Amino acid sequence: MTIPVIRDLTIFLIDSALSACLICIGSHRKENLLLARQNLYALFPSIYFATEMETEPLYLKNTARFSNQVALFVTAMEKEAVVNALKEIEMKAGRRPEDKTAEKIPLDIDLLVYGNEILKPKDLRREYIQKGVEELGTLLAREEVGE
């Protein structure tokens, strides 16, 4: 599976110490997406966000719709440090380890791609993530030509 946005950005970054990261943010509560975006901007000023999308919950009995958003950023942080930073943001939104079992997900931030490493290939096949990646590619292409 190719991910043009990540591939192109990774090629651009070959000679640098930066890694491209693709994440997906999800929550039952829109205000938690705002909290996530604010915290992510503070950590990764180069971040780009795709449009927020509503989806049906996957693998949950709880039928409340999810708000999801795909984002792309570059960082000099190691993968484990990125994952830990994302978990800290989840905790700021009130997420606790036992929440997944109880199907309470105040905020979920998944690192899908780090550099050349695809961490969640199944997630990348989801339609809303594909749409977000496509939108980010268009956004980056426009920025590159100065639109």
Short mmCIF file of N, CA and C in Angstrom, two decimals:
data_model
loop_
_atom_site.label_atom_id
_atom_site.label_comp_id
_atom_site.label_asym_id
_atom_site.label_seq_id
_atom_site.Cartn_x
_atom_site.Cartn_y
_atom_site.Cartn_z
N MET A 1 0.86 -1.17 0.00
CA MET A 1 0.00 0.00 0.00
C MET A 1 0.90 1.24 0.00
N THR A 2 0.62 2.18 -0.87
CA THR A 2 1.41 3.40 -0.88
C THR A 2 0.61 4.52 -0.22
N ILE A 3 1.32 5.36 0.44
CA ILE A 3 0.73 6.53 1.08
C ILE A 3 1.49 7.72 0.51
N PRO A 4 1.00 8.30 -0.59
CA PRO A 4 1.76 9.34 -1.29
C PRO A 4 2.22 10.49 -0.40
N VAL A 5 1.36 10.97 0.47
CA VAL A 5 1.72 12.11 1.32
C VAL A 5 2.95 11.76 2.15
N ILE A 6 2.91 10.63 2.80
CA ILE A 6 4.03 10.22 3.67
C ILE A 6 5.26 9.93 2.82
N ARG A 7 5.09 9.21 1.72
CA ARG A 7 6.23 8.87 0.86
C ARG A 7 6.92 10.14 0.39
N ASP A 8 6.16 11.11 -0.12
CA ASP A 8 6.75 12.34 -0.63
C ASP A 8 7.43 13.13 0.48
N LEU A 9 6.80 13.20 1.64
CA LEU A 9 7.38 13.93 2.75
C LEU A 9 8.63 13.23 3.26
N THR A 10 8.62 11.91 3.30
CA THR A 10 9.78 11.15 3.76
C THR A 10 10.96 11.35 2.80
N ILE A 11 10.69 11.34 1.50
CA ILE A 11 11.76 11.58 0.52
C ILE A 11 12.36 12.95 0.75
N PHE A 12 11.52 13.94 0.99
CA PHE A 12 11.98 15.30 1.25
C PHE A 12 12.86 15.35 2.49
N LEU A 13 12.57 14.52 3.47
CA LEU A 13 13.26 14.57 4.76
C LEU A 13 14.47 13.64 4.87
N ILE A 14 14.83 12.95 3.78
CA ILE A 14 15.87 11.92 3.84
C ILE A 14 17.16 12.42 4.50
N ASP A 15 17.60 13.63 4.17
CA ASP A 15 18.86 14.12 4.70
C ASP A 15 18.74 14.83 6.04
N SER A 16 17.56 14.79 6.63
CA SER A 16 17.38 15.48 7.91
C SER A 16 17.17 14.48 9.03
N ALA A 17 17.12 15.00 10.25
CA ALA A 17 16.89 14.16 11.42
C ALA A 17 15.41 14.09 11.77
N LEU A 18 14.55 14.52 10.85
CA LEU A 18 13.12 14.55 11.12
C LEU A 18 12.42 13.32 10.57
N SER A 19 11.33 12.94 11.23
CA SER A 19 10.48 11.84 10.76
C SER A 19 9.08 12.37 10.54
N ALA A 20 8.45 11.94 9.44
CA ALA A 20 7.05 12.28 9.19
C ALA A 20 6.17 11.35 10.00
N CYS A 21 5.11 11.89 10.59
CA CYS A 21 4.18 11.10 11.40
C CYS A 21 2.76 11.36 10.93
N LEU A 22 2.01 10.28 10.76
CA LEU A 22 0.60 10.37 10.44
C LEU A 22 -0.17 9.84 11.64
N ILE A 23 -1.13 10.62 12.13
CA ILE A 23 -1.92 10.20 13.28
C ILE A 23 -3.40 10.30 12.95
N CYS A 24 -4.20 9.61 13.75
CA CYS A 24 -5.65 9.76 13.69
C CYS A 24 -6.14 10.04 15.11
N ILE A 25 -6.98 11.05 15.22
CA ILE A 25 -7.56 11.46 16.49
C ILE A 25 -9.03 11.07 16.46
N GLY A 26 -9.54 10.48 17.53
CA GLY A 26 -10.95 10.13 17.57
C GLY A 26 -11.53 10.36 18.96
N SER A 27 -12.81 10.75 18.99
CA SER A 27 -13.49 10.97 20.26
C SER A 27 -14.99 10.98 20.07
N HIS A 28 -15.71 10.63 21.14
CA HIS A 28 -17.16 10.79 21.17
C HIS A 28 -17.52 12.25 21.44
N ARG A 29 -16.55 13.04 21.88
CA ARG A 29 -16.81 14.42 22.29
C ARG A 29 -15.94 15.39 21.47
N LYS A 30 -16.59 16.27 20.72
CA LYS A 30 -15.87 17.22 19.85
C LYS A 30 -14.92 18.12 20.63
N GLU A 31 -15.29 18.49 21.85
CA GLU A 31 -14.40 19.37 22.62
C GLU A 31 -13.06 18.70 22.91
N ASN A 32 -13.05 17.37 22.96
CA ASN A 32 -11.78 16.67 23.17
C ASN A 32 -10.90 16.70 21.92
N LEU A 33 -11.52 16.78 20.73
CA LEU A 33 -10.72 16.95 19.51
C LEU A 33 -10.06 18.32 19.53
N LEU A 34 -10.77 19.33 19.99
CA LEU A 34 -10.20 20.67 20.10
C LEU A 34 -9.03 20.65 21.07
N LEU A 35 -9.21 20.03 22.22
CA LEU A 35 -8.12 19.91 23.20
C LEU A 35 -6.92 19.21 22.57
N ALA A 36 -7.17 18.15 21.81
CA ALA A 36 -6.08 17.42 21.16
C ALA A 36 -5.36 18.31 20.16
N ARG A 37 -6.11 19.03 19.33
CA ARG A 37 -5.49 19.90 18.33
C ARG A 37 -4.62 20.98 18.99
N GLN A 38 -5.12 21.57 20.06
CA GLN A 38 -4.35 22.60 20.76
C GLN A 38 -3.04 22.04 21.30
N ASN A 39 -3.11 20.87 21.91
CA ASN A 39 -1.91 20.24 22.48
C ASN A 39 -0.95 19.80 21.38
N LEU A 40 -1.49 19.27 20.29
CA LEU A 40 -0.65 18.83 19.19
C LEU A 40 0.06 20.01 18.52
N TYR A 41 -0.64 21.14 18.35
CA TYR A 41 0.00 22.35 17.81
C TYR A 41 1.15 22.79 18.70
N ALA A 42 0.96 22.72 20.01
CA ALA A 42 2.01 23.13 20.93
C ALA A 42 3.25 22.24 20.81
N LEU A 43 3.04 20.94 20.61
CA LEU A 43 4.15 19.99 20.50
C LEU A 43 4.77 19.95 19.11
N PHE A 44 3.93 20.06 18.10
CA PHE A 44 4.38 19.89 16.71
C PHE A 44 3.87 21.07 15.87
N PRO A 45 4.56 22.20 15.90
CA PRO A 45 4.07 23.39 15.20
C PRO A 45 3.90 23.21 13.69
N SER A 46 4.53 22.20 13.11
CA SER A 46 4.41 21.97 11.67
C SER A 46 3.21 21.10 11.30
N ILE A 47 2.31 20.85 12.24
CA ILE A 47 1.22 19.89 12.02
C ILE A 47 0.18 20.42 11.03
N TYR A 48 -0.35 19.50 10.22
CA TYR A 48 -1.44 19.78 9.29
C TYR A 48 -2.60 18.87 9.66
N PHE A 49 -3.81 19.42 9.67
CA PHE A 49 -5.00 18.64 10.00
C PHE A 49 -5.92 18.53 8.79
N ALA A 50 -6.44 17.33 8.56
CA ALA A 50 -7.50 17.14 7.57
C ALA A 50 -8.82 17.55 8.24
N THR A 51 -9.87 17.60 7.46
CA THR A 51 -11.19 17.95 7.98
C THR A 51 -11.69 16.86 8.93
N GLU A 52 -12.33 17.29 9.99
CA GLU A 52 -12.96 16.37 10.94
C GLU A 52 -14.08 15.60 10.24
N MET A 53 -14.19 14.28 10.53
CA MET A 53 -15.23 13.45 9.93
C MET A 53 -15.95 12.65 10.99
N GLU A 54 -17.24 12.46 10.82
CA GLU A 54 -18.04 11.64 11.73
C GLU A 54 -18.10 10.22 11.18
N THR A 55 -17.92 9.24 12.06
CA THR A 55 -17.97 7.83 11.65
C THR A 55 -18.74 7.01 12.68
N GLU A 56 -19.17 5.85 12.24
CA GLU A 56 -19.78 4.88 13.15
C GLU A 56 -18.66 4.25 13.98
N PRO A 57 -18.94 3.87 15.22
CA PRO A 57 -17.91 3.22 16.04
C PRO A 57 -17.55 1.85 15.47
N LEU A 58 -16.29 1.50 15.59
CA LEU A 58 -15.82 0.19 15.14
C LEU A 58 -15.53 -0.69 16.35
N TYR A 59 -16.03 -1.89 16.32
CA TYR A 59 -15.74 -2.90 17.35
C TYR A 59 -16.26 -2.53 18.73
N LEU A 60 -17.27 -1.67 18.80
CA LEU A 60 -17.83 -1.28 20.09
C LEU A 60 -19.34 -1.53 20.09
N LYS A 61 -19.88 -1.86 21.25
CA LYS A 61 -21.34 -1.99 21.39
C LYS A 61 -21.98 -0.60 21.49
N ASN A 62 -21.24 0.35 22.04
CA ASN A 62 -21.71 1.73 22.16
C ASN A 62 -21.91 2.29 20.74
N THR A 63 -23.11 2.77 20.44
CA THR A 63 -23.42 3.22 19.08
C THR A 63 -23.20 4.72 18.87
N ALA A 64 -22.70 5.43 19.86
CA ALA A 64 -22.44 6.87 19.69
C ALA A 64 -21.42 7.08 18.58
N ARG A 65 -21.72 8.04 17.71
CA ARG A 65 -20.82 8.33 16.59
C ARG A 65 -19.50 8.92 17.09
N PHE A 66 -18.47 8.71 16.29
CA PHE A 66 -17.14 9.20 16.59
C PHE A 66 -16.83 10.39 15.69
N SER A 67 -16.13 11.37 16.23
CA SER A 67 -15.52 12.42 15.41
C SER A 67 -14.06 12.01 15.25
N ASN A 68 -13.60 12.01 14.00
CA ASN A 68 -12.22 11.59 13.69
C ASN A 68 -11.53 12.67 12.88
N GLN A 69 -10.21 12.73 13.03
CA GLN A 69 -9.43 13.67 12.26
C GLN A 69 -8.04 13.09 12.04
N VAL A 70 -7.56 13.18 10.82
CA VAL A 70 -6.23 12.71 10.46
C VAL A 70 -5.31 13.92 10.46
N ALA A 71 -4.07 13.73 10.91
CA ALA A 71 -3.10 14.83 10.95
C ALA A 71 -1.72 14.31 10.56
N LEU A 72 -0.92 15.23 10.09
CA LEU A 72 0.43 14.92 9.64
C LEU A 72 1.39 15.96 10.20
N PHE A 73 2.53 15.49 10.73
CA PHE A 73 3.54 16.42 11.23
C PHE A 73 4.91 15.79 11.09
N VAL A 74 5.93 16.60 11.25
CA VAL A 74 7.30 16.11 11.27
C VAL A 74 7.89 16.40 12.64
N THR A 75 8.80 15.54 13.05
CA THR A 75 9.39 15.70 14.38
C THR A 75 10.78 15.08 14.43
N ALA A 76 11.58 15.57 15.34
CA ALA A 76 12.88 14.98 15.63
C ALA A 76 12.77 13.97 16.77
N MET A 77 11.59 13.86 17.38
CA MET A 77 11.39 12.95 18.51
C MET A 77 11.47 11.49 18.04
N GLU A 78 11.95 10.62 18.90
CA GLU A 78 11.93 9.19 18.64
C GLU A 78 10.48 8.69 18.70
N LYS A 79 10.23 7.56 18.06
CA LYS A 79 8.87 7.02 17.99
C LYS A 79 8.26 6.84 19.38
N GLU A 80 8.99 6.28 20.32
CA GLU A 80 8.45 6.04 21.66
C GLU A 80 8.08 7.35 22.35
N ALA A 81 8.86 8.38 22.13
CA ALA A 81 8.56 9.69 22.73
C ALA A 81 7.29 10.27 22.13
N VAL A 82 7.08 10.07 20.82
CA VAL A 82 5.85 10.54 20.18
C VAL A 82 4.66 9.82 20.78
N VAL A 83 4.75 8.49 20.87
CA VAL A 83 3.66 7.69 21.43
C VAL A 83 3.34 8.15 22.86
N ASN A 84 4.37 8.36 23.65
CA ASN A 84 4.15 8.82 25.04
C ASN A 84 3.50 10.19 25.08
N ALA A 85 3.90 11.09 24.19
CA ALA A 85 3.30 12.43 24.14
C ALA A 85 1.82 12.33 23.77
N LEU A 86 1.49 11.45 22.83
CA LEU A 86 0.10 11.27 22.43
C LEU A 86 -0.73 10.70 23.59
N LYS A 87 -0.16 9.77 24.33
CA LYS A 87 -0.86 9.20 25.50
C LYS A 87 -1.09 10.27 26.58
N GLU A 88 -0.13 11.16 26.75
CA GLU A 88 -0.31 12.25 27.73
C GLU A 88 -1.48 13.15 27.34
N ILE A 89 -1.62 13.43 26.04
CA ILE A 89 -2.74 14.25 25.58
C ILE A 89 -4.06 13.51 25.84
N GLU A 90 -4.08 12.21 25.57
CA GLU A 90 -5.29 11.41 25.86
C GLU A 90 -5.66 11.52 27.34
N MET A 91 -4.67 11.44 28.21
CA MET A 91 -4.92 11.52 29.66
C MET A 91 -5.44 12.90 30.06
N LYS A 92 -4.97 13.96 29.39
CA LYS A 92 -5.48 15.31 29.67
C LYS A 92 -6.98 15.41 29.38
N ALA A 93 -7.44 14.59 28.42
CA ALA A 93 -8.86 14.58 28.06
C ALA A 93 -9.65 13.65 28.97
N GLY A 94 -8.98 13.04 29.94
CA GLY A 94 -9.67 12.18 30.89
C GLY A 94 -9.61 10.70 30.59
N ARG A 95 -8.79 10.28 29.65
CA ARG A 95 -8.71 8.86 29.33
C ARG A 95 -7.92 8.11 30.40
N ARG A 96 -8.45 6.94 30.76
CA ARG A 96 -7.80 6.07 31.74
C ARG A 96 -7.62 4.69 31.12
N PRO A 97 -6.68 3.89 31.60
CA PRO A 97 -6.44 2.57 31.01
C PRO A 97 -7.68 1.68 30.96
N GLU A 98 -8.55 1.78 31.94
CA GLU A 98 -9.73 0.92 31.99
C GLU A 98 -10.87 1.39 31.06
N ASP A 99 -10.73 2.56 30.45
CA ASP A 99 -11.80 3.12 29.61
C ASP A 99 -12.12 2.26 28.38
N LYS A 100 -11.12 1.66 27.78
CA LYS A 100 -11.37 0.88 26.56
C LYS A 100 -12.30 -0.30 26.84
N THR A 101 -12.07 -0.99 27.95
CA THR A 101 -12.92 -2.11 28.33
C THR A 101 -14.35 -1.65 28.58
N ALA A 102 -14.50 -0.47 29.17
CA ALA A 102 -15.82 0.08 29.47
C ALA A 102 -16.44 0.80 28.26
N GLU A 103 -15.74 0.78 27.13
CA GLU A 103 -16.18 1.44 25.90
C GLU A 103 -16.41 2.93 26.08
N LYS A 104 -15.62 3.53 26.98
CA LYS A 104 -15.61 4.97 27.19
C LYS A 104 -14.31 5.48 26.59
N ILE A 105 -14.42 6.24 25.52
CA ILE A 105 -13.20 6.71 24.87
C ILE A 105 -13.27 8.23 24.74
N PRO A 106 -12.83 8.94 25.80
CA PRO A 106 -12.87 10.40 25.74
C PRO A 106 -11.98 10.93 24.60
N LEU A 107 -10.85 10.26 24.36
CA LEU A 107 -9.94 10.68 23.30
C LEU A 107 -9.02 9.51 22.96
N ASP A 108 -8.86 9.28 21.66
CA ASP A 108 -7.96 8.24 21.18
C ASP A 108 -7.08 8.86 20.11
N ILE A 109 -5.78 8.79 20.29
CA ILE A 109 -4.84 9.30 19.28
C ILE A 109 -3.91 8.15 18.91
N ASP A 110 -4.00 7.72 17.66
CA ASP A 110 -3.17 6.62 17.19
C ASP A 110 -2.09 7.12 16.25
N LEU A 111 -0.87 6.66 16.48
CA LEU A 111 0.24 6.91 15.57
C LEU A 111 0.17 5.83 14.50
N LEU A 112 -0.19 6.21 13.29
CA LEU A 112 -0.38 5.26 12.20
C LEU A 112 0.91 4.99 11.44
N VAL A 113 1.69 6.05 11.22
CA VAL A 113 2.94 5.95 10.47
C VAL A 113 3.99 6.80 11.17
N TYR A 114 5.18 6.24 11.30
CA TYR A 114 6.32 6.99 11.84
C TYR A 114 7.47 6.80 10.86
N GLY A 115 7.88 7.88 10.20
CA GLY A 115 8.94 7.77 9.19
C GLY A 115 8.52 6.82 8.10
N ASN A 116 9.31 5.80 7.84
CA ASN A 116 8.99 4.80 6.82
C ASN A 116 8.24 3.60 7.39
N GLU A 117 7.92 3.63 8.67
CA GLU A 117 7.30 2.48 9.34
C GLU A 117 5.79 2.64 9.45
N ILE A 118 5.06 1.73 8.82
CA ILE A 118 3.60 1.71 8.94
C ILE A 118 3.26 0.91 10.19
N LEU A 119 2.70 1.57 11.17
CA LEU A 119 2.43 0.94 12.47
C LEU A 119 1.04 0.31 12.54
N LYS A 120 0.09 0.84 11.80
CA LYS A 120 -1.29 0.34 11.85
C LYS A 120 -1.84 0.19 10.43
N PRO A 121 -1.40 -0.86 9.73
CA PRO A 121 -1.83 -1.02 8.33
C PRO A 121 -3.34 -1.18 8.16
N LYS A 122 -4.00 -1.85 9.10
CA LYS A 122 -5.47 -2.02 9.00
C LYS A 122 -6.18 -0.68 9.09
N ASP A 123 -5.70 0.18 9.99
CA ASP A 123 -6.32 1.50 10.14
C ASP A 123 -6.17 2.32 8.86
N LEU A 124 -5.03 2.20 8.20
CA LEU A 124 -4.79 2.97 6.98
C LEU A 124 -5.75 2.61 5.86
N ARG A 125 -6.36 1.45 5.94
CA ARG A 125 -7.32 1.03 4.91
C ARG A 125 -8.71 1.61 5.13
N ARG A 126 -8.95 2.18 6.28
CA ARG A 126 -10.28 2.74 6.58
C ARG A 126 -10.55 3.94 5.68
N GLU A 127 -11.80 4.01 5.22
CA GLU A 127 -12.17 5.04 4.26
C GLU A 127 -11.91 6.45 4.77
N TYR A 128 -12.28 6.73 6.03
CA TYR A 128 -12.11 8.09 6.54
C TYR A 128 -10.64 8.47 6.66
N ILE A 129 -9.79 7.49 6.91
CA ILE A 129 -8.35 7.78 6.98
C ILE A 129 -7.81 8.01 5.57
N GLN A 130 -8.24 7.20 4.62
CA GLN A 130 -7.83 7.40 3.23
C GLN A 130 -8.23 8.79 2.73
N LYS A 131 -9.46 9.21 3.07
CA LYS A 131 -9.92 10.54 2.67
C LYS A 131 -9.07 11.63 3.33
N GLY A 132 -8.75 11.44 4.60
CA GLY A 132 -7.92 12.42 5.29
C GLY A 132 -6.53 12.52 4.70
N VAL A 133 -5.94 11.38 4.36
CA VAL A 133 -4.61 11.36 3.74
C VAL A 133 -4.65 12.07 2.39
N GLU A 134 -5.69 11.80 1.62
CA GLU A 134 -5.84 12.46 0.31
C GLU A 134 -5.96 13.97 0.48
N GLU A 135 -6.75 14.39 1.45
CA GLU A 135 -6.91 15.82 1.71
C GLU A 135 -5.59 16.46 2.13
N LEU A 136 -4.83 15.78 2.98
CA LEU A 136 -3.54 16.31 3.41
C LEU A 136 -2.59 16.43 2.22
N GLY A 137 -2.63 15.45 1.31
CA GLY A 137 -1.79 15.51 0.11
C GLY A 137 -2.11 16.72 -0.73
N THR A 138 -3.40 16.99 -0.89
CA THR A 138 -3.84 18.16 -1.66
C THR A 138 -3.40 19.45 -0.96
N LEU A 139 -3.56 19.49 0.34
CA LEU A 139 -3.18 20.67 1.12
C LEU A 139 -1.68 20.94 0.99
N LEU A 140 -0.87 19.90 1.11
CA LEU A 140 0.59 20.08 1.00
C LEU A 140 0.99 20.47 -0.40
N ALA A 141 0.34 19.91 -1.42
CA ALA A 141 0.65 20.26 -2.80
C ALA A 141 0.33 21.74 -3.06
N ARG A 142 -0.78 22.22 -2.54
CA ARG A 142 -1.16 23.63 -2.71
C ARG A 142 -0.15 24.54 -2.03
N GLU A 143 0.26 24.14 -0.84
CA GLU A 143 1.22 24.96 -0.10
C GLU A 143 2.55 25.02 -0.84
N GLU A 144 2.93 23.90 -1.44
CA GLU A 144 4.20 23.82 -2.17
C GLU A 144 4.23 24.78 -3.34
N VAL A 145 3.09 24.97 -4.03
CA VAL A 145 3.05 25.88 -5.17
C VAL A 145 2.60 27.29 -4.77
N GLY A 146 2.40 27.51 -3.48
CA GLY A 146 2.10 28.84 -2.98
C GLY A 146 0.67 29.32 -3.16
N GLU A 147 -0.28 28.41 -3.18
CA GLU A 147 -1.69 28.80 -3.30
C GLU A 147 -2.26 29.26 -1.97
#
